[in-house]
Amino acid sequence: MIYLRRLLLPQTPSTSTRNTFQVTILSSVQRNGLTRRYCTNPESVDENLGKFVRVETTGYSFVDPNGKRVAKYGIYWGKDDPRNGIRTLPDGSTNIAAMLTAILEAVNIAREEEPPPSLLIYSDLTSSDTLLRDISGYAKRDFYTRNHDRKLKNAEILQEIFVAVQGLHLKIKHKPTRTQEDPINRVTTAILESASKKINQEEIRPKLTEQDKKADKGKYCRMDNPMDSISRLEIEVGTTLDKTGNIVPKRNDEWPTVYVAVRCKKNKGFISAGYCTHWPDGYIAGGKSFRYTPFPVTPFRAELAAIEEALKQAMDADLENVTIVTSSAHFMAGWQRRWIRTTEEHVPFTGKVFYDRICDLCERLKLVNFRYEEENLETDLGKELEKKCIQGLSHALVGKDKSEYELELDDLVREKEYRQEGIPVVRLYKTGTDLNAGYVFDGEEGVSCCGVPSALNRILEEAIARNYDAIIIRADSEKLIKSFEAHLEVWRRNGWRNSQHKRIAKSADWEKAWKLKQKIHVTWESMDIVDQDDRVQNKKIPVYVKT
C-alpha cells in the first residue's frame, strides 16, 4: 500500500523564508519484524500508525526559601526504566525552558538507539501539538521574533530541538500532568515511586565487605588482557592492516611510523595505567606520555587510547600517511573483524566508543596502516617505550575536563574600549537580522557569505594569509563565540563527538577552525548592541544572494 503525504521540507536557519512543500511517497519498511512508515512531518502522522514508544515529560519552576527561581524537569519512560529521572536547570530558568528541555532530552535519548524508534512524547507544554510546525517556522527566521528585533525566548533550546528531530518518526502531544481534581504531578510521582522502590531494594541487599568490594572492582579493572593471548594464535607478528581492516601484503617503511605502548601497575588494590606514543623520526617532538583516566582501567582500553592519540598527533602534524605499530594482538583481531566477534551472538568487542573515534580519525587521513609487533625490552626502542609509559604513570590522575562549558560570554569577550592599537578589526554578521550577512575588515570592502563555522574559517584564513599575528572579531552570535572559545577544546578532546558519543554537526569545519586557531590569536567582541559603526561597516557588505 502506498501513502501520499504533504511534507514540509526542513530548512536550515539561513535558507529561504518562504514555505516549500513537496509530495513524498511513503512506503512500508519491514524492520525487526515491525512494519514502520516514516515521515519527516510528524504533524501528519496518525499516532496509531505503526508502533510508537511513548514517553511522558514535565517541566515546572518555583521560588525556593532563598528567593531563587528553581526549574526542574522530569522524563518517565515506564516503570523501573533506568532512563527515568528528574533534573534541575540553572538558577533563574523558567517552567517553559524546563518543558522544552525535557522534550529535547527525550529526543536525544531516543536517537541513541540504532535505528531510532517511532516516538510519541507527551508534554505539559500547552503548545505541544503544534510545536514541531512552529519550530520549522522559527528556523526560517533564525529563531528571531517576527520583526527580527531580538531572539525568541529559549531560542537556543528551540534550535537544538529543531536539529535533533530531523529525520525522526516523531509526534508530540499535549497532556497535562496535573489537573484541578488531581493537583499532584503524576509524572514526577511515577518517577519518585520507581526510585523509592529501587532504594528499598538496595537497602535489603547484604552489604559488601571491603574484600568483596575489591573483588567486585576486579571484574572491571585488571592488570592483564587474557584475550590478547588468544588473539596471538591468529595474528602473526608483522601482520599489517589498512584502515578498513584488510591485510596489507607489503609494509611501507617510507611512511612516518609511531609506536604505542601501555604499562599498568597495582598499588594497594588500585590499578593505574600509563601509555605513550613514540615517533622515531622525531615527529611531535618524538612522542608524549599520558596517564589513562577513564574507568575501568584495563591494558586494552589504555592501548585504544594510545592509538587514538597517535592518530590525533598525525592529524595535527598534517601527515597524509602513517603506520601505527602496536603490541596488542587483541586490537589487531578486533580491527580486522570491524569490531564484531565471530560468534553466534556477534557481540562487539569492548571499547566501542574508542573504536568509533579511531574510525573517525582514520577517515580524515589518506592512508593508515596498523602493524603488530611484540615488544622487546632489551632493545633501545623497548627501553624508550618503557621509560615513557612509566612517566605517564607518574602523572596526576585528572578526570575528564569540561570546565570550558561553564564559561560565560563575559569571560570570553572584551569591550571596544580595550582594543589594542594596530590589531585589525573584522566584523562578522549572521543571517536572520536586518543586517547583511557576511564579514568586513575595517576600512575595506565587505564579503557576503553565511554559515557557521565556514564564514569564520574564511576570516581566519584571510588573516593568516595577510601574516596577521592577531585580529579582533566583533560578532553578533553568542553561540559562535562560545563554540570557538569554549566548546572547541572539549570537542577536540572527545574526538569531535558530543557527550552521547555522536559526531558533532560540521565536525570537519570545526576541526579546521581549531587548526587555524593555533596559528593566530583571536580576541572577541560581542555585538550584543549594534552601534552606528557596526551599521556603517555593514553597508560595505553586498546583500547575500543564495546561489
Coordinates of C-alpha atoms in Angstrom, one line a residue:
M1 CA 0.0 0.0 0.0
I2 CA 1.3 3.5 -0.8
Y3 CA 0.5 6.6 1.2
L4 CA 0.8 10.2 0.0
R5 CA 1.7 12.9 2.5
R6 CA 2.4 16.6 2.2
L7 CA 6.0 17.0 3.5
L8 CA 7.3 20.3 4.9
L9 CA 11.0 20.2 3.9
P10 CA 13.3 21.0 6.9
Q11 CA 15.1 24.3 6.3
T12 CA 18.3 25.4 7.9
P13 CA 18.1 28.8 9.6
S14 CA 19.9 30.5 6.6
T15 CA 17.6 29.1 3.9
S16 CA 14.7 30.8 2.1
T17 CA 12.0 32.2 4.2
R18 CA 9.1 31.0 2.0
N19 CA 7.4 27.7 2.7
T20 CA 8.4 24.9 0.4
F21 CA 6.2 21.8 0.0
Q22 CA 6.8 18.6 -1.8
V23 CA 4.6 15.5 -2.3
T24 CA 6.5 12.5 -0.9
I25 CA 5.7 8.8 -1.3
L26 CA 5.8 6.9 2.0
S27 CA 6.2 3.2 1.7
S28 CA 6.1 0.5 4.3
V29 CA 9.6 -0.6 5.5
Q30 CA 9.9 -4.0 7.1
R31 CA 12.4 -3.9 10.0
N32 CA 12.9 -6.1 13.1
G33 CA 9.6 -7.8 12.4
L34 CA 7.7 -4.5 12.6
T35 CA 6.2 -2.6 9.7
R36 CA 7.0 1.1 10.1
R37 CA 6.1 4.1 7.9
Y38 CA 8.4 7.0 8.0
C39 CA 7.6 10.7 7.6
T40 CA 9.6 13.8 8.4
N41 CA 6.4 15.8 9.0
P42 CA 5.2 14.3 12.3
E43 CA 2.1 16.6 12.4
S44 CA 0.6 14.4 9.6
V45 CA 1.3 11.1 11.4
D46 CA -1.6 9.1 13.0
E47 CA -0.5 8.0 16.4
N48 CA -1.9 4.6 15.7
L49 CA 0.2 4.2 12.6
G50 CA 3.0 1.7 13.4
K51 CA 4.3 1.1 16.9
F52 CA 5.2 4.2 19.0
V53 CA 7.5 4.3 22.0
R54 CA 5.7 6.5 24.5
V55 CA 7.5 8.8 26.9
E56 CA 5.9 11.4 29.3
T57 CA 7.7 14.6 30.2
T58 CA 7.1 17.5 32.5
G59 CA 8.6 20.8 33.5
Y60 CA 8.0 23.2 36.3
S61 CA 9.5 26.1 38.3
F62 CA 9.2 27.5 41.8
V63 CA 10.8 30.0 44.2
D64 CA 12.9 28.4 46.9
P65 CA 13.2 29.7 50.5
N66 CA 16.2 31.8 49.5
G67 CA 14.2 33.6 46.8
K68 CA 15.8 31.9 43.9
R69 CA 13.8 30.7 40.9
V70 CA 14.4 27.0 40.5
A71 CA 13.3 25.0 37.4
K72 CA 13.1 21.2 37.1
Y73 CA 12.0 18.7 34.5
G74 CA 11.2 15.0 34.6
I75 CA 11.2 12.2 32.0
Y76 CA 9.2 9.0 32.5
W77 CA 9.8 6.1 30.1
G78 CA 8.0 3.5 32.1
K79 CA 8.0 1.5 35.3
D80 CA 11.6 0.8 36.6
D81 CA 13.1 2.2 33.4
P82 CA 16.7 3.4 34.2
R83 CA 16.2 6.4 31.9
N84 CA 13.6 7.9 34.2
G85 CA 14.8 10.9 36.1
I86 CA 14.2 14.4 37.5
R87 CA 16.8 17.0 36.7
T88 CA 17.5 20.6 37.7
L89 CA 18.2 23.6 35.4
P90 CA 20.5 26.5 36.2
D91 CA 19.0 29.1 38.6
G92 CA 16.6 31.5 37.0
S93 CA 15.3 29.1 34.4
T94 CA 11.6 29.2 33.6
N95 CA 9.0 26.4 33.5
I96 CA 8.8 26.8 29.7
A97 CA 12.5 26.2 29.4
A98 CA 12.1 23.1 31.6
M99 CA 9.3 21.7 29.5
L100 CA 11.3 22.3 26.3
T101 CA 14.5 20.8 27.8
A102 CA 12.5 17.6 28.8
I103 CA 11.3 17.2 25.2
L104 CA 14.9 17.7 23.9
E105 CA 16.4 15.2 26.2
A106 CA 13.7 12.6 25.4
V107 CA 14.5 13.0 21.7
N108 CA 18.3 12.8 22.3
I109 CA 17.9 9.6 24.3
A110 CA 15.7 8.1 21.6
R111 CA 18.4 8.9 19.0
E112 CA 20.9 6.8 20.9
E113 CA 19.1 3.7 19.6
E114 CA 20.0 2.4 16.1
P115 CA 17.7 2.8 14.4
P116 CA 15.8 5.4 16.5
P117 CA 12.2 4.2 17.4
S118 CA 9.0 5.9 16.4
L119 CA 8.5 8.2 19.3
L120 CA 5.4 9.7 20.9
I121 CA 6.2 12.4 23.5
Y122 CA 3.5 13.6 26.0
S123 CA 4.3 17.0 27.4
D124 CA 2.6 19.5 29.7
L125 CA 3.6 22.3 27.3
T126 CA 0.3 23.8 26.1
S127 CA 1.6 24.4 22.6
S128 CA 2.9 20.8 22.2
D129 CA 0.5 19.8 19.5
T130 CA 1.9 22.5 17.1
L131 CA 5.5 22.7 18.5
L132 CA 7.2 20.9 15.5
R133 CA 5.4 23.0 13.0
D134 CA 6.1 26.2 14.9
I135 CA 9.8 25.4 15.2
S136 CA 10.1 25.0 11.5
G137 CA 8.7 28.5 11.1
Y138 CA 11.1 29.8 13.8
A139 CA 14.1 28.3 12.0
K140 CA 13.3 30.2 8.8
R141 CA 14.0 33.5 10.6
D142 CA 16.9 32.1 12.6
F143 CA 14.8 32.0 15.8
Y144 CA 14.2 35.7 15.9
T145 CA 10.9 37.4 16.6
R146 CA 8.8 38.3 13.5
N147 CA 10.2 41.8 13.3
H148 CA 13.7 40.4 13.8
D149 CA 14.5 42.8 16.6
R150 CA 15.5 40.2 19.1
K151 CA 15.9 36.5 19.7
L152 CA 12.9 34.4 20.7
K153 CA 12.8 33.3 24.4
N154 CA 14.5 29.9 24.8
A155 CA 15.9 30.3 21.2
E156 CA 18.9 28.0 21.8
I157 CA 16.7 25.2 23.2
L158 CA 14.3 25.6 20.3
Q159 CA 17.1 25.5 17.7
E160 CA 18.6 22.3 19.4
I161 CA 15.1 20.6 19.2
F162 CA 14.8 21.6 15.5
V163 CA 18.2 20.0 14.7
A164 CA 17.5 16.9 16.9
V165 CA 14.1 16.0 15.4
Q166 CA 15.3 15.9 11.8
G167 CA 14.6 12.5 10.2
L168 CA 12.8 11.1 13.3
H169 CA 9.4 9.4 13.2
L170 CA 8.0 11.7 15.9
K171 CA 4.8 13.1 17.4
I172 CA 4.5 15.5 20.4
K173 CA 1.1 15.8 22.1
H174 CA -0.1 18.0 25.0
K175 CA -1.1 16.0 28.1
P176 CA -1.4 17.9 31.4
T177 CA 0.5 16.4 34.3
R178 CA -1.8 17.9 36.9
T179 CA -5.5 18.9 37.0
Q180 CA -7.8 20.7 39.4
E181 CA -9.1 17.3 40.6
D182 CA -5.5 16.0 41.0
P183 CA -3.0 18.8 41.6
I184 CA -0.1 16.4 42.2
N185 CA 2.2 16.0 39.2
R186 CA 1.6 12.4 38.0
V187 CA 4.9 12.2 36.1
T188 CA 7.2 13.1 39.0
T189 CA 5.1 10.9 41.3
A190 CA 5.7 7.9 39.0
I191 CA 9.4 8.7 38.8
L192 CA 9.8 9.0 42.5
E193 CA 7.8 5.8 43.3
S194 CA 10.1 3.9 40.9
A195 CA 13.2 5.4 42.6
S196 CA 11.9 4.7 46.1
K197 CA 11.3 1.1 45.2
K198 CA 14.9 0.8 43.9
I199 CA 16.3 2.3 47.1
N200 CA 14.3 -0.1 49.3
Q201 CA 15.7 -3.0 47.3
E202 CA 19.2 -1.7 47.7
E203 CA 18.7 -1.4 51.5
I204 CA 17.7 -5.1 51.9
R205 CA 20.8 -6.3 49.9
P206 CA 23.6 -7.6 52.1
K207 CA 26.3 -5.0 52.5
L208 CA 29.6 -5.9 50.8
T209 CA 32.8 -6.2 52.8
E210 CA 35.9 -4.3 51.8
Q211 CA 37.3 -7.5 50.4
D212 CA 34.1 -8.1 48.4
K213 CA 34.3 -4.5 47.1
K214 CA 37.9 -5.0 45.9
A215 CA 36.9 -8.3 44.2
D216 CA 33.9 -6.6 42.5
K217 CA 36.3 -3.9 41.2
G218 CA 38.5 -6.6 39.8
K219 CA 35.7 -7.5 37.4
Y220 CA 36.3 -4.2 35.6
C221 CA 39.9 -3.1 36.4
R222 CA 42.7 -5.5 35.6
M223 CA 46.4 -5.7 35.0
D224 CA 46.4 -8.1 32.1
N225 CA 44.4 -8.8 28.9
P226 CA 43.6 -12.5 28.7
M227 CA 42.1 -12.0 25.2
D228 CA 45.5 -10.9 23.9
S229 CA 47.0 -14.4 24.3
I230 CA 44.0 -15.9 22.4
S231 CA 44.4 -13.3 19.6
R232 CA 48.1 -14.2 19.2
L233 CA 47.0 -17.6 17.8
E234 CA 45.6 -15.9 14.7
I235 CA 47.6 -12.7 14.4
E236 CA 51.1 -13.3 13.2
V237 CA 54.0 -10.9 14.1
G238 CA 54.4 -8.4 11.3
T239 CA 50.8 -8.5 10.2
T240 CA 49.8 -5.1 8.7
L241 CA 46.2 -4.0 8.3
D242 CA 44.9 -0.9 6.4
K243 CA 42.3 1.4 7.8
T244 CA 39.4 -0.8 6.5
G245 CA 40.8 -4.0 8.2
N246 CA 42.3 -5.6 5.1
I247 CA 45.7 -7.2 5.2
V248 CA 48.5 -5.2 3.5
P249 CA 50.8 -7.6 1.7
K250 CA 53.8 -5.3 1.9
R251 CA 54.8 -2.9 4.6
N252 CA 55.8 0.6 3.6
D253 CA 58.9 1.8 5.5
E254 CA 58.8 5.2 3.9
W255 CA 55.7 6.3 5.8
P256 CA 56.0 8.1 9.2
T257 CA 55.8 5.5 11.9
V258 CA 54.6 5.8 15.5
Y259 CA 54.9 3.2 18.2
V260 CA 52.3 2.9 21.0
A261 CA 52.7 1.1 24.3
V262 CA 51.0 0.6 27.7
R263 CA 52.1 -0.2 31.3
C264 CA 49.9 -1.0 34.3
K265 CA 50.7 -1.1 38.0
K266 CA 48.9 -2.1 41.1
N267 CA 49.2 -0.3 44.4
K268 CA 47.1 -1.3 47.4
G269 CA 44.4 -2.8 45.2
F270 CA 44.2 0.3 42.9
I271 CA 45.2 -0.3 39.3
S272 CA 46.6 2.6 37.2
A273 CA 47.8 2.7 33.6
G274 CA 50.2 4.9 31.6
Y275 CA 50.6 4.9 27.8
C276 CA 52.7 6.7 25.3
T277 CA 53.4 7.5 21.7
H278 CA 56.9 7.3 20.2
W279 CA 57.9 8.7 16.8
P280 CA 61.4 7.5 16.0
D281 CA 61.7 10.1 13.1
G282 CA 61.1 13.0 15.5
Y283 CA 57.5 14.0 14.7
I284 CA 55.5 15.5 17.5
A285 CA 58.8 16.1 19.4
G286 CA 59.4 12.3 19.4
G287 CA 56.1 11.5 21.2
K288 CA 54.3 12.0 24.5
S289 CA 53.4 10.2 27.8
F290 CA 49.9 10.1 29.3
R291 CA 48.1 8.7 32.4
Y292 CA 44.9 6.7 31.5
T293 CA 41.9 8.3 33.2
P294 CA 38.5 6.7 32.3
F295 CA 37.1 3.9 34.4
P296 CA 37.5 0.9 34.2
V297 CA 41.3 0.8 33.8
T298 CA 42.5 -2.1 31.6
P299 CA 45.5 -2.6 29.3
F300 CA 43.2 -2.9 26.3
R301 CA 41.3 0.3 26.9
A302 CA 44.6 2.1 27.5
E303 CA 46.0 0.7 24.2
L304 CA 43.0 2.1 22.4
A305 CA 43.5 5.5 24.0
A306 CA 47.2 5.4 22.8
I307 CA 46.2 4.5 19.2
E308 CA 43.6 7.3 19.2
E309 CA 46.2 9.8 20.5
A310 CA 48.7 8.7 17.8
L311 CA 46.1 9.4 15.1
K312 CA 45.4 12.8 16.6
Q313 CA 49.1 13.6 16.6
A314 CA 49.3 12.5 12.9
M315 CA 46.4 14.9 12.1
D316 CA 48.0 17.8 14.0
A317 CA 51.2 17.2 12.0
D318 CA 49.3 17.3 8.7
L319 CA 50.5 13.9 7.8
E320 CA 48.7 12.1 4.9
N321 CA 50.1 8.5 5.6
V322 CA 51.0 6.9 8.9
T323 CA 51.9 3.5 10.3
I324 CA 50.9 2.7 13.9
V325 CA 52.8 -0.1 15.5
T326 CA 51.1 -1.9 18.4
S327 CA 51.8 -4.9 20.5
S328 CA 48.1 -5.6 21.1
A329 CA 47.1 -8.7 19.1
H330 CA 43.6 -8.2 20.5
F331 CA 43.3 -4.8 18.8
M332 CA 44.5 -6.2 15.5
A333 CA 42.0 -9.0 15.7
G334 CA 39.2 -6.6 16.5
W335 CA 40.2 -4.2 13.8
Q336 CA 40.3 -6.9 11.2
R337 CA 36.8 -8.0 12.1
R338 CA 35.4 -4.5 12.2
W339 CA 35.0 -4.9 16.0
I340 CA 32.5 -7.8 15.8
R341 CA 33.3 -11.1 17.4
T342 CA 32.7 -14.1 15.1
T343 CA 30.3 -15.8 17.4
E344 CA 26.7 -16.8 17.1
E345 CA 25.7 -13.7 19.2
H346 CA 28.0 -11.4 17.1
V347 CA 28.8 -9.4 20.3
P348 CA 31.0 -6.4 19.6
F349 CA 34.4 -6.0 21.2
T350 CA 34.7 -3.8 24.3
G351 CA 35.8 -0.2 23.9
K352 CA 33.3 0.5 21.1
V353 CA 33.4 4.3 21.9
F354 CA 37.2 4.3 21.3
Y355 CA 36.7 2.2 18.1
D356 CA 34.2 4.8 16.7
R357 CA 36.6 7.7 17.4
I358 CA 39.6 5.8 15.8
C359 CA 37.4 5.2 12.7
D360 CA 36.6 8.9 12.5
L361 CA 40.3 9.8 12.6
C362 CA 41.2 7.2 10.0
E363 CA 38.7 8.8 7.7
R364 CA 40.5 12.1 7.9
L365 CA 43.9 10.7 6.9
K366 CA 44.7 9.5 3.4
L367 CA 46.2 6.1 4.4
V368 CA 46.7 4.4 7.7
N369 CA 48.3 1.1 8.5
F370 CA 48.3 -0.8 11.8
R371 CA 51.2 -3.2 12.3
Y372 CA 51.5 -5.9 15.0
E373 CA 54.9 -6.3 16.7
E374 CA 55.9 -7.8 20.0
E375 CA 57.8 -5.6 22.4
N376 CA 61.4 -6.4 23.3
L377 CA 62.6 -4.7 26.5
E378 CA 66.2 -5.4 25.6
T379 CA 66.3 -3.1 22.6
D380 CA 66.7 0.7 22.7
L381 CA 63.2 1.0 21.3
G382 CA 61.7 -1.2 24.1
K383 CA 63.6 0.8 26.8
E384 CA 62.3 4.1 25.4
L385 CA 58.7 2.8 25.4
E386 CA 59.1 1.5 28.9
K387 CA 60.5 4.9 30.1
K388 CA 57.7 6.9 28.5
C389 CA 54.9 4.6 29.9
I390 CA 56.4 4.9 33.4
Q391 CA 56.5 8.6 33.0
G392 CA 52.8 8.5 32.1
L393 CA 52.1 6.5 35.3
S394 CA 53.7 9.3 37.3
H395 CA 51.2 11.9 36.0
A396 CA 48.4 13.1 38.2
L397 CA 45.0 11.4 37.8
V398 CA 42.8 14.0 36.2
G399 CA 39.1 13.5 35.3
K400 CA 37.5 14.4 32.0
D401 CA 37.8 18.2 31.9
K402 CA 34.7 20.0 30.7
S403 CA 35.3 23.2 32.6
E404 CA 35.1 25.3 29.4
Y405 CA 31.4 24.6 29.2
E406 CA 31.0 26.7 32.4
L407 CA 32.5 29.8 30.8
E408 CA 30.0 32.6 30.3
L409 CA 30.1 35.2 27.4
D410 CA 31.5 37.8 29.7
D411 CA 34.5 35.6 30.3
L412 CA 35.3 35.3 26.6
V413 CA 34.8 38.8 25.2
R414 CA 36.3 42.3 25.6
E415 CA 34.8 45.8 25.4
K416 CA 35.7 48.1 22.5
E417 CA 37.5 50.4 24.9
Y418 CA 40.2 47.8 25.4
R419 CA 41.2 47.4 21.8
Q420 CA 45.0 47.4 21.2
E421 CA 46.3 49.7 18.5
G422 CA 47.5 48.1 15.4
I423 CA 45.4 44.9 15.7
P424 CA 42.9 44.6 12.7
V425 CA 39.2 44.6 13.5
V426 CA 36.8 42.4 11.4
R427 CA 33.0 42.4 11.9
L428 CA 31.0 39.2 11.4
Y429 CA 27.3 39.3 10.8
K430 CA 25.0 36.3 10.8
T431 CA 21.8 35.8 8.9
G432 CA 18.3 36.3 10.2
T433 CA 18.7 40.0 11.1
D434 CA 18.1 43.3 9.3
L435 CA 21.9 43.5 8.6
N436 CA 23.6 42.0 5.5
A437 CA 25.2 38.6 6.3
G438 CA 29.0 38.4 5.9
Y439 CA 32.1 39.9 7.2
V440 CA 34.2 43.1 6.7
F441 CA 37.7 44.2 7.7
D442 CA 37.6 47.8 8.9
G443 CA 38.3 50.2 6.1
E444 CA 37.8 47.6 3.3
E445 CA 35.1 46.2 1.2
G446 CA 32.9 43.5 2.8
V447 CA 32.4 39.9 1.8
S448 CA 28.9 38.5 1.5
C449 CA 28.6 35.0 3.0
C450 CA 26.8 32.9 5.6
G451 CA 27.2 29.7 7.5
V452 CA 28.9 28.8 10.8
P453 CA 31.8 28.0 11.1
S454 CA 32.6 28.3 7.4
A455 CA 32.4 32.1 7.4
L456 CA 34.7 32.2 10.5
N457 CA 37.2 29.9 8.7
R458 CA 37.3 32.3 5.8
I459 CA 38.1 35.2 8.1
L460 CA 40.9 33.2 9.8
E461 CA 42.4 32.0 6.5
E462 CA 42.4 35.5 5.1
A463 CA 44.0 37.0 8.2
I464 CA 46.7 34.3 8.2
A465 CA 47.4 34.9 4.5
R466 CA 48.0 38.5 5.4
N467 CA 50.5 37.5 8.0
Y468 CA 48.5 38.9 10.9
D469 CA 49.6 37.6 14.3
A470 CA 46.3 38.7 15.9
I471 CA 42.9 40.0 15.0
I472 CA 39.8 41.3 16.8
I473 CA 36.5 39.7 15.6
R474 CA 33.3 41.6 16.5
A475 CA 30.4 39.2 16.1
D476 CA 26.7 39.2 16.7
S477 CA 26.4 35.5 17.6
E478 CA 26.9 34.5 21.2
K479 CA 26.7 30.8 20.2
L480 CA 29.6 31.2 17.8
I481 CA 31.9 32.9 20.3
K482 CA 31.2 30.2 22.9
S483 CA 31.7 27.4 20.4
F484 CA 35.1 28.8 19.3
E485 CA 36.5 29.9 22.6
A486 CA 35.0 27.3 25.0
H487 CA 33.4 24.2 23.3
L488 CA 36.1 23.7 20.6
E489 CA 38.7 22.4 23.0
V490 CA 36.2 19.9 24.6
W491 CA 35.1 18.7 21.2
R492 CA 38.6 18.0 20.2
R493 CA 39.5 16.1 23.4
N494 CA 36.4 14.0 22.8
G495 CA 37.3 13.1 19.2
W496 CA 34.7 15.6 17.8
R497 CA 31.9 13.8 19.4
N498 CA 29.4 15.0 22.0
S499 CA 28.6 13.6 25.4
Q500 CA 26.4 10.9 23.8
H501 CA 29.3 9.9 21.5
K502 CA 27.6 11.2 18.4
R503 CA 29.5 13.2 15.9
I504 CA 29.0 16.9 16.3
A505 CA 27.5 18.8 13.3
K506 CA 30.0 20.2 10.8
S507 CA 32.9 18.4 12.7
A508 CA 35.3 18.8 9.7
D509 CA 34.7 22.6 9.7
W510 CA 35.1 22.9 13.4
E511 CA 38.3 20.8 13.3
K512 CA 39.6 23.2 10.6
A513 CA 38.7 26.1 12.9
W514 CA 40.7 24.5 15.7
K515 CA 43.8 24.2 13.5
L516 CA 43.5 27.8 12.3
K517 CA 43.1 28.9 15.9
Q518 CA 46.6 27.6 16.6
K519 CA 48.1 30.0 14.0
I520 CA 46.6 33.3 15.1
H521 CA 45.5 35.0 18.3
V522 CA 41.8 35.9 18.2
T523 CA 40.2 38.4 20.6
W524 CA 36.3 38.6 20.6
E525 CA 33.9 41.5 21.0
S526 CA 30.2 40.9 21.4
M527 CA 27.9 42.8 19.1
D528 CA 25.0 42.4 21.5
I529 CA 24.1 46.0 20.9
V530 CA 24.6 47.1 17.3
D531 CA 26.1 50.6 17.3
Q532 CA 26.4 53.2 14.5
D533 CA 29.9 52.0 13.5
D534 CA 28.5 48.4 13.1
R535 CA 25.8 49.6 10.7
V536 CA 28.2 51.8 8.7
Q537 CA 30.6 48.9 8.2
N538 CA 27.7 46.5 7.4
K539 CA 26.7 48.7 4.4
K540 CA 30.0 47.7 2.7
I541 CA 28.8 44.1 2.6
P542 CA 26.7 43.2 -0.5
V543 CA 23.3 41.7 0.0
Y544 CA 23.6 38.0 0.4
V545 CA 22.1 36.1 -2.6
K546 CA 21.6 32.4 -2.3
T547 CA 23.2 30.5 -5.2

